[in-house]
CSV table of C-alpha atoms and ligand atoms in Angstrom, one decimal:
chain,number,residue,atom,x,y,z
A,848,MET,CA,-172.1,-57.8,-93.9
A,849,ARG,CA,-171.5,-61.5,-93.9
A,850,PRO,CA,-167.7,-62.0,-93.5
A,851,ALA,CA,-168.0,-65.6,-92.3
A,852,ALA,CA,-169.7,-68.1,-94.6
A,853,VAL,CA,-171.5,-71.1,-93.0
A,854,PRO,CA,-168.8,-73.6,-92.3
A,855,ASP,CA,-169.7,-76.9,-94.1
A,856,ALA,CA,-168.7,-78.7,-90.9
A,857,LEU,CA,-171.9,-77.4,-89.4
A,858,VAL,CA,-174.1,-78.8,-92.1
A,859,VAL,CA,-175.1,-82.5,-91.6
A,860,ASP,CA,-176.4,-84.5,-94.5
A,861,ILE,CA,-179.3,-86.3,-92.9
A,862,SER,CA,-180.5,-87.9,-96.1
A,863,ALA,CA,-177.0,-89.5,-96.5
A,864,MET,CA,-177.2,-90.8,-93.0
A,865,ARG,CA,-180.6,-92.3,-93.8
A,866,ARG,CA,-179.2,-94.0,-96.9
A,867,ARG,CA,-176.4,-95.5,-94.7
A,868,ASP,CA,-179.0,-96.6,-92.1
A,869,GLU,CA,-177.3,-94.4,-89.5
A,870,THR,CA,-179.3,-92.8,-86.7
A,871,HIS,CA,-176.4,-91.3,-84.7
A,872,THR,CA,-173.6,-89.0,-85.5
A,873,SER,CA,-171.5,-86.6,-83.5
A,874,LEU,CA,-169.4,-83.7,-84.4
A,875,GLU,CA,-166.8,-81.4,-82.8
A,876,HIS,CA,-166.1,-78.0,-84.3
A,877,GLU,CA,-164.3,-74.8,-83.4
A,878,LEU,CA,-166.2,-71.6,-84.0
A,879,SER,CA,-163.7,-69.0,-85.2
A,880,PRO,CA,-163.7,-65.5,-83.6
A,881,ALA,CA,-164.8,-64.2,-87.0
A,882,TRP,CA,-167.7,-66.5,-87.1
A,883,MET,CA,-168.7,-65.6,-83.5
A,884,ARG,CA,-168.4,-61.8,-84.4
A,885,ASP,CA,-170.8,-62.5,-87.3
A,886,ALA,CA,-173.2,-64.3,-85.0
A,887,LEU,CA,-173.1,-61.5,-82.6
A,888,ARG,CA,-173.1,-58.7,-85.2
A,889,ASP,CA,-176.3,-57.0,-83.9
A,890,THR,CA,-174.6,-56.5,-80.5
A,891,ASP,CA,-171.5,-54.7,-79.2
A,892,ALA,CA,-169.9,-58.0,-78.3
A,893,GLU,CA,-166.3,-58.7,-79.4
A,894,ALA,CA,-164.9,-62.2,-79.9
A,895,ASP,CA,-161.1,-62.8,-79.9
A,896,ALA,CA,-160.9,-66.5,-79.1
A,897,PRO,CA,-162.6,-69.5,-80.7
A,898,ALA,CA,-165.4,-71.4,-79.0
A,899,HIS,CA,-165.6,-75.2,-79.1
A,900,VAL,CA,-168.7,-77.2,-79.7
A,901,ARG,CA,-169.4,-80.9,-79.3
A,902,LEU,CA,-172.8,-82.1,-80.5
A,903,ASP,CA,-174.6,-85.4,-80.8
A,904,LEU,CA,-177.3,-85.9,-83.3
A,905,VAL,CA,-180.0,-88.6,-83.2
A,906,VAL,CA,-182.3,-89.1,-86.1
A,907,GLN,CA,-185.8,-90.2,-84.9
A,908,GLY,CA,-188.1,-92.5,-86.8
A,909,ASP,CA,-190.3,-89.6,-87.9
A,910,GLY,CA,-187.3,-87.8,-89.5
A,911,SER,CA,-186.9,-85.3,-86.7
A,912,VAL,CA,-183.4,-84.9,-85.3
A,913,ILE,CA,-182.5,-84.4,-81.6
A,914,VAL,CA,-179.3,-82.4,-81.0
A,915,THR,CA,-177.6,-82.3,-77.7
A,916,GLY,CA,-174.2,-81.2,-76.6
A,917,GLU,CA,-172.3,-78.3,-75.3
A,918,LEU,CA,-170.6,-75.1,-76.3
A,919,ARG,CA,-167.5,-73.8,-74.5
A,920,GLY,CA,-166.2,-70.3,-75.1
A,921,GLY,CA,-166.9,-66.7,-74.5
A,922,PHE,CA,-166.7,-63.2,-75.7
A,923,HIS,CA,-166.4,-59.6,-74.4
A,924,VAL,CA,-168.9,-56.9,-74.0
A,925,PRO,CA,-168.4,-53.3,-72.7
A,926,CYS,CA,-168.3,-53.0,-68.9
A,927,ALA,CA,-171.6,-51.6,-67.7
A,928,ARG,CA,-169.7,-48.8,-65.8
A,929,CYS,CA,-166.4,-48.0,-67.6
A,930,LEU,CA,-166.9,-49.5,-71.1
A,931,ASP,CA,-163.6,-51.5,-70.8
A,932,PRO,CA,-164.0,-55.1,-72.1
A,933,ALA,CA,-165.9,-57.4,-69.7
A,934,ALA,CA,-165.5,-61.1,-70.2
A,935,VAL,CA,-168.7,-63.1,-70.8
A,936,ASN,CA,-168.7,-66.9,-70.3
A,937,ALA,CA,-170.9,-68.5,-72.9
A,938,ASP,CA,-170.3,-72.1,-71.7
A,939,GLY,CA,-173.5,-74.1,-71.7
A,940,LYS,CA,-175.5,-77.0,-72.9
A,941,VAL,CA,-177.1,-77.1,-76.4
A,942,THR,CA,-180.4,-78.9,-76.7
A,943,ALA,CA,-182.6,-78.6,-79.7
A,944,MET,CA,-185.0,-80.6,-81.9
A,945,PHE,CA,-185.1,-80.2,-85.6
A,946,VAL,CA,-188.4,-81.0,-87.2
A,947,ARG,CA,-189.1,-81.3,-90.9
A,948,ASP,CA,-190.8,-78.3,-92.5
A,949,GLY,CA,-194.5,-78.7,-92.2
A,950,ALA,CA,-194.3,-80.8,-89.1
A,951,ALA,CA,-193.7,-77.8,-86.8
A,952,HIS,CA,-197.3,-76.6,-87.1
A,953,ARG,CA,-198.6,-79.7,-85.5
A,954,LEU,CA,-196.7,-78.9,-82.3
A,955,PRO,CA,-198.5,-77.0,-79.5
A,956,ASP,CA,-197.7,-73.3,-79.5
A,957,GLU,CA,-196.2,-73.4,-76.1
A,958,ASP,CA,-193.5,-75.8,-77.3
A,959,ARG,CA,-192.4,-73.6,-80.1
A,960,ARG,CA,-189.3,-71.4,-80.1
A,961,ASP,CA,-190.8,-68.6,-78.1
A,962,ASP,CA,-189.5,-69.6,-74.6
A,963,ARG,CA,-186.7,-67.1,-74.6
A,964,ASP,CA,-188.6,-64.6,-72.6
A,965,GLY,CA,-189.1,-66.9,-69.7
A,966,ASP,CA,-187.0,-69.9,-69.6
A,967,ASP,CA,-183.4,-70.0,-68.4
A,968,PRO,CA,-181.5,-71.2,-71.5
A,969,GLU,CA,-179.5,-73.4,-69.3
A,970,GLY,CA,-182.5,-74.6,-67.4
A,971,ASP,CA,-183.7,-78.1,-67.1
A,972,ASP,CA,-183.8,-79.8,-70.5
A,973,ASP,CA,-186.2,-82.6,-69.6
A,974,ASP,CA,-189.5,-83.2,-71.3
A,975,ASP,CA,-191.5,-80.2,-70.2
A,976,GLY,CA,-191.1,-78.3,-73.4
A,977,GLY,CA,-187.6,-77.0,-72.7
A,978,GLU,CA,-186.3,-78.2,-76.0
A,979,ASP,CA,-185.9,-75.6,-78.7
A,980,LEU,CA,-187.7,-76.5,-82.0
A,981,TRP,CA,-186.1,-75.7,-85.3
A,982,PRO,CA,-187.4,-76.4,-88.8
A,983,PHE,CA,-185.3,-78.0,-91.5
A,984,ASP,CA,-185.9,-79.6,-94.9
A,985,GLY,CA,-185.3,-83.2,-93.7
A,986,VAL,CA,-182.2,-83.4,-96.0
A,987,ARG,CA,-179.5,-80.9,-94.9
A,988,LEU,CA,-179.4,-79.9,-91.2
A,989,ASP,CA,-177.6,-76.6,-90.7
A,990,LEU,CA,-176.4,-76.2,-87.1
A,991,ALA,CA,-175.1,-72.7,-87.6
A,992,PRO,CA,-178.3,-70.8,-86.7
A,993,LEU,CA,-178.7,-72.9,-83.5
A,994,LEU,CA,-175.2,-72.1,-82.4
A,995,ALA,CA,-175.5,-68.4,-83.3
A,996,GLU,CA,-178.7,-68.3,-81.1
A,997,THR,CA,-176.9,-70.1,-78.3
A,998,LEU,CA,-174.1,-67.4,-78.3
A,999,LYS,CA,-176.7,-64.6,-78.5
A,1000,LEU,CA,-178.6,-66.0,-75.5
A,1001,ALA,CA,-175.3,-65.8,-73.5
A,1002,TYR,CA,-175.2,-62.0,-74.1
A,1003,PRO,CA,-175.7,-60.6,-70.6
A,1004,MET,CA,-178.0,-57.7,-69.6
A,1005,ARG,CA,-175.0,-56.1,-67.8
A,1006,ALA,CA,-171.4,-57.2,-67.3
A,1007,LEU,CA,-168.5,-55.7,-65.3
A,1008,CYS,CA,-164.9,-55.5,-66.3
A,1009,ALA,CA,-162.2,-57.4,-64.3
A,1010,ARG,CA,-162.4,-54.7,-61.6
A,1011,GLY,CA,-165.8,-56.1,-60.7
A,1012,ALA,CA,-167.7,-54.1,-58.0
A,1013,GLU,CA,-164.6,-51.9,-57.6
A,1014,CYS,CA,-165.0,-50.5,-61.1
A,1015,ARG,CA,-165.6,-46.7,-60.6
A,1016,GLY,CA,-167.0,-46.2,-64.0
A,1017,LEU,CA,-167.1,-42.8,-65.8
A,1018,CYS,CA,-167.6,-39.4,-64.3
A,1019,SER,CA,-171.3,-38.6,-64.5
A,1020,GLN,CA,-170.5,-35.1,-65.5
A,1021,CYS,CA,-167.7,-35.3,-68.1
A,1022,GLY,CA,-167.4,-39.0,-68.9
A,1023,ALA,CA,-163.7,-39.2,-67.7
A,1024,PRO,CA,-162.7,-42.7,-66.7
A,1025,LEU,CA,-162.6,-42.6,-62.9
A,1026,ASN,CA,-160.5,-45.8,-62.6
A,1027,GLU,CA,-157.6,-43.6,-63.8
A,1028,GLN,CA,-158.1,-41.0,-61.1
A,1029,PRO,CA,-157.0,-41.3,-57.5
A,1030,ALA,CA,-159.7,-43.2,-55.6
A,1031,ASP,CA,-159.8,-40.6,-52.8
A,1032,ALA,CA,-159.9,-37.5,-55.1
A,1033,PRO,CA,-162.4,-35.1,-53.7
A,1034,ARG,CA,-163.2,-33.9,-57.3
A,1035,CYS,CA,-163.1,-35.3,-60.8
A,1036,THR,CA,-159.6,-34.3,-61.9
A,1037,ALA,CA,-161.0,-33.7,-65.5
A,1038,CYS,CA,-164.0,-31.5,-64.8
A,1039,GLY,CA,-163.9,-30.7,-61.1
A,1040,VAL,CA,-167.3,-32.1,-60.2
A,1041,PRO,CA,-167.3,-32.9,-56.5
A,1042,SER,CA,-167.1,-36.5,-55.1
A,1043,PRO,CA,-167.1,-38.6,-58.2
A,1044,ARG,CA,-167.8,-42.1,-57.1
A,1045,VAL,CA,-169.4,-45.3,-58.1
A,1046,PRO,CA,-173.2,-45.0,-58.3
A,1047,GLU,CA,-174.7,-46.5,-55.2
A,1048,VAL,CA,-177.4,-48.1,-57.3
A,1049,ASP,CA,-176.2,-51.5,-58.3
A,1050,PHE,CA,-176.7,-51.7,-62.1
A,1051,ILE,CA,-176.1,-55.5,-62.0
A,1052,PRO,CA,-179.3,-57.5,-61.6
A,1053,SER,CA,-178.9,-60.4,-59.1
A,1054,ALA,CA,-180.5,-62.9,-61.4
A,1055,GLU,CA,-180.4,-62.7,-65.2
A,1056,PRO,CA,-183.7,-61.1,-66.1
A,1057,PRO,CA,-185.6,-62.0,-69.3
A,1058,ARG,CA,-184.9,-59.8,-72.2
A,1059,THR,CA,-188.3,-58.3,-72.2
A,1060,ASP,CA,-187.2,-56.4,-69.0
A,1061,ALA,CA,-184.7,-54.4,-71.1
A,1062,LEU,CA,-187.0,-51.4,-71.1
A,1063,ALA,CA,-187.7,-51.5,-67.4
A,1064,GLU,CA,-184.0,-51.8,-66.8
A,1065,ALA,CA,-183.3,-48.8,-69.1
A,1066,LEU,CA,-185.9,-46.8,-67.2
A,1067,ARG,CA,-184.4,-47.8,-63.9
A,1068,GLN,CA,-180.9,-46.7,-65.0
A,1069,ALA,CA,-182.2,-43.4,-66.4
A,1070,GLU,CA,-183.9,-42.8,-62.9
A,1071,ALA,CA,-180.6,-43.7,-61.2
A,1072,LEU,CA,-178.6,-41.4,-63.4
A,1073,LYS,CA,-181.1,-38.6,-62.8
A,1074,LYS,CA,-180.7,-39.0,-59.0
A,1075,LEU,CA,-176.9,-39.0,-59.4
A,1076,ARG,CA,-177.0,-35.7,-61.2
A,1077,GLU,CA,-179.4,-33.9,-58.9
A,1078,PRO,CA,-177.7,-31.7,-56.4
A,1079,GLU,CA,-178.1,-32.9,-52.9
B,940,ZN,ZN1,-165.4,-51.3,-65.6
B,941,ZN,ZN1,-165.7,-35.3,-64.7
């Protein structure tokens, strides 16, 4: 399923720049909702508005290219409690270094593109290895994978709909949306289970945890749900 082809605007002809003796170029581009949906196709995210990117490219003497700039936009994911759309802000800086194929193996392992399980993607982008490294053929530089990755990194562990902490979620017994029921109803009006209310366990982690914590988070939720269903 590839509905959105790589927009040519995201491919920079580095060899042509070299022929013209250019070392800098910048570009602005609007990522269409269809393109964003394609980038996020492995997730349950929905994009209905374009994102805007502004990037500066600097070609280094050794042929590598430093890309800096920013992405502004967002998408929706299902609310962690009620499954209604929850807005996700994907605004952030883009920092990457494209190295010619074959050059990447000379770089120390810890500088390679494996920092997603520890580093804050928006964290400091100074010289301590925070730059993402991407291979390219030295001729055509395709920015699409970098921007797709930037969007994916904005995908949150959990997000809440516009109701925020007030979201009452779904009945733990029958799945009925409790936001549509009177807040003071002593029973779920759909199934009659007593005292349907927002789980007291806060499902939203205070800081964005690394993705490797997904299993721990799932176990924690399973534990919380079990507690919720146990009769007092
Ligand atoms: Zn909600
Ligand atoms: Zn119910």
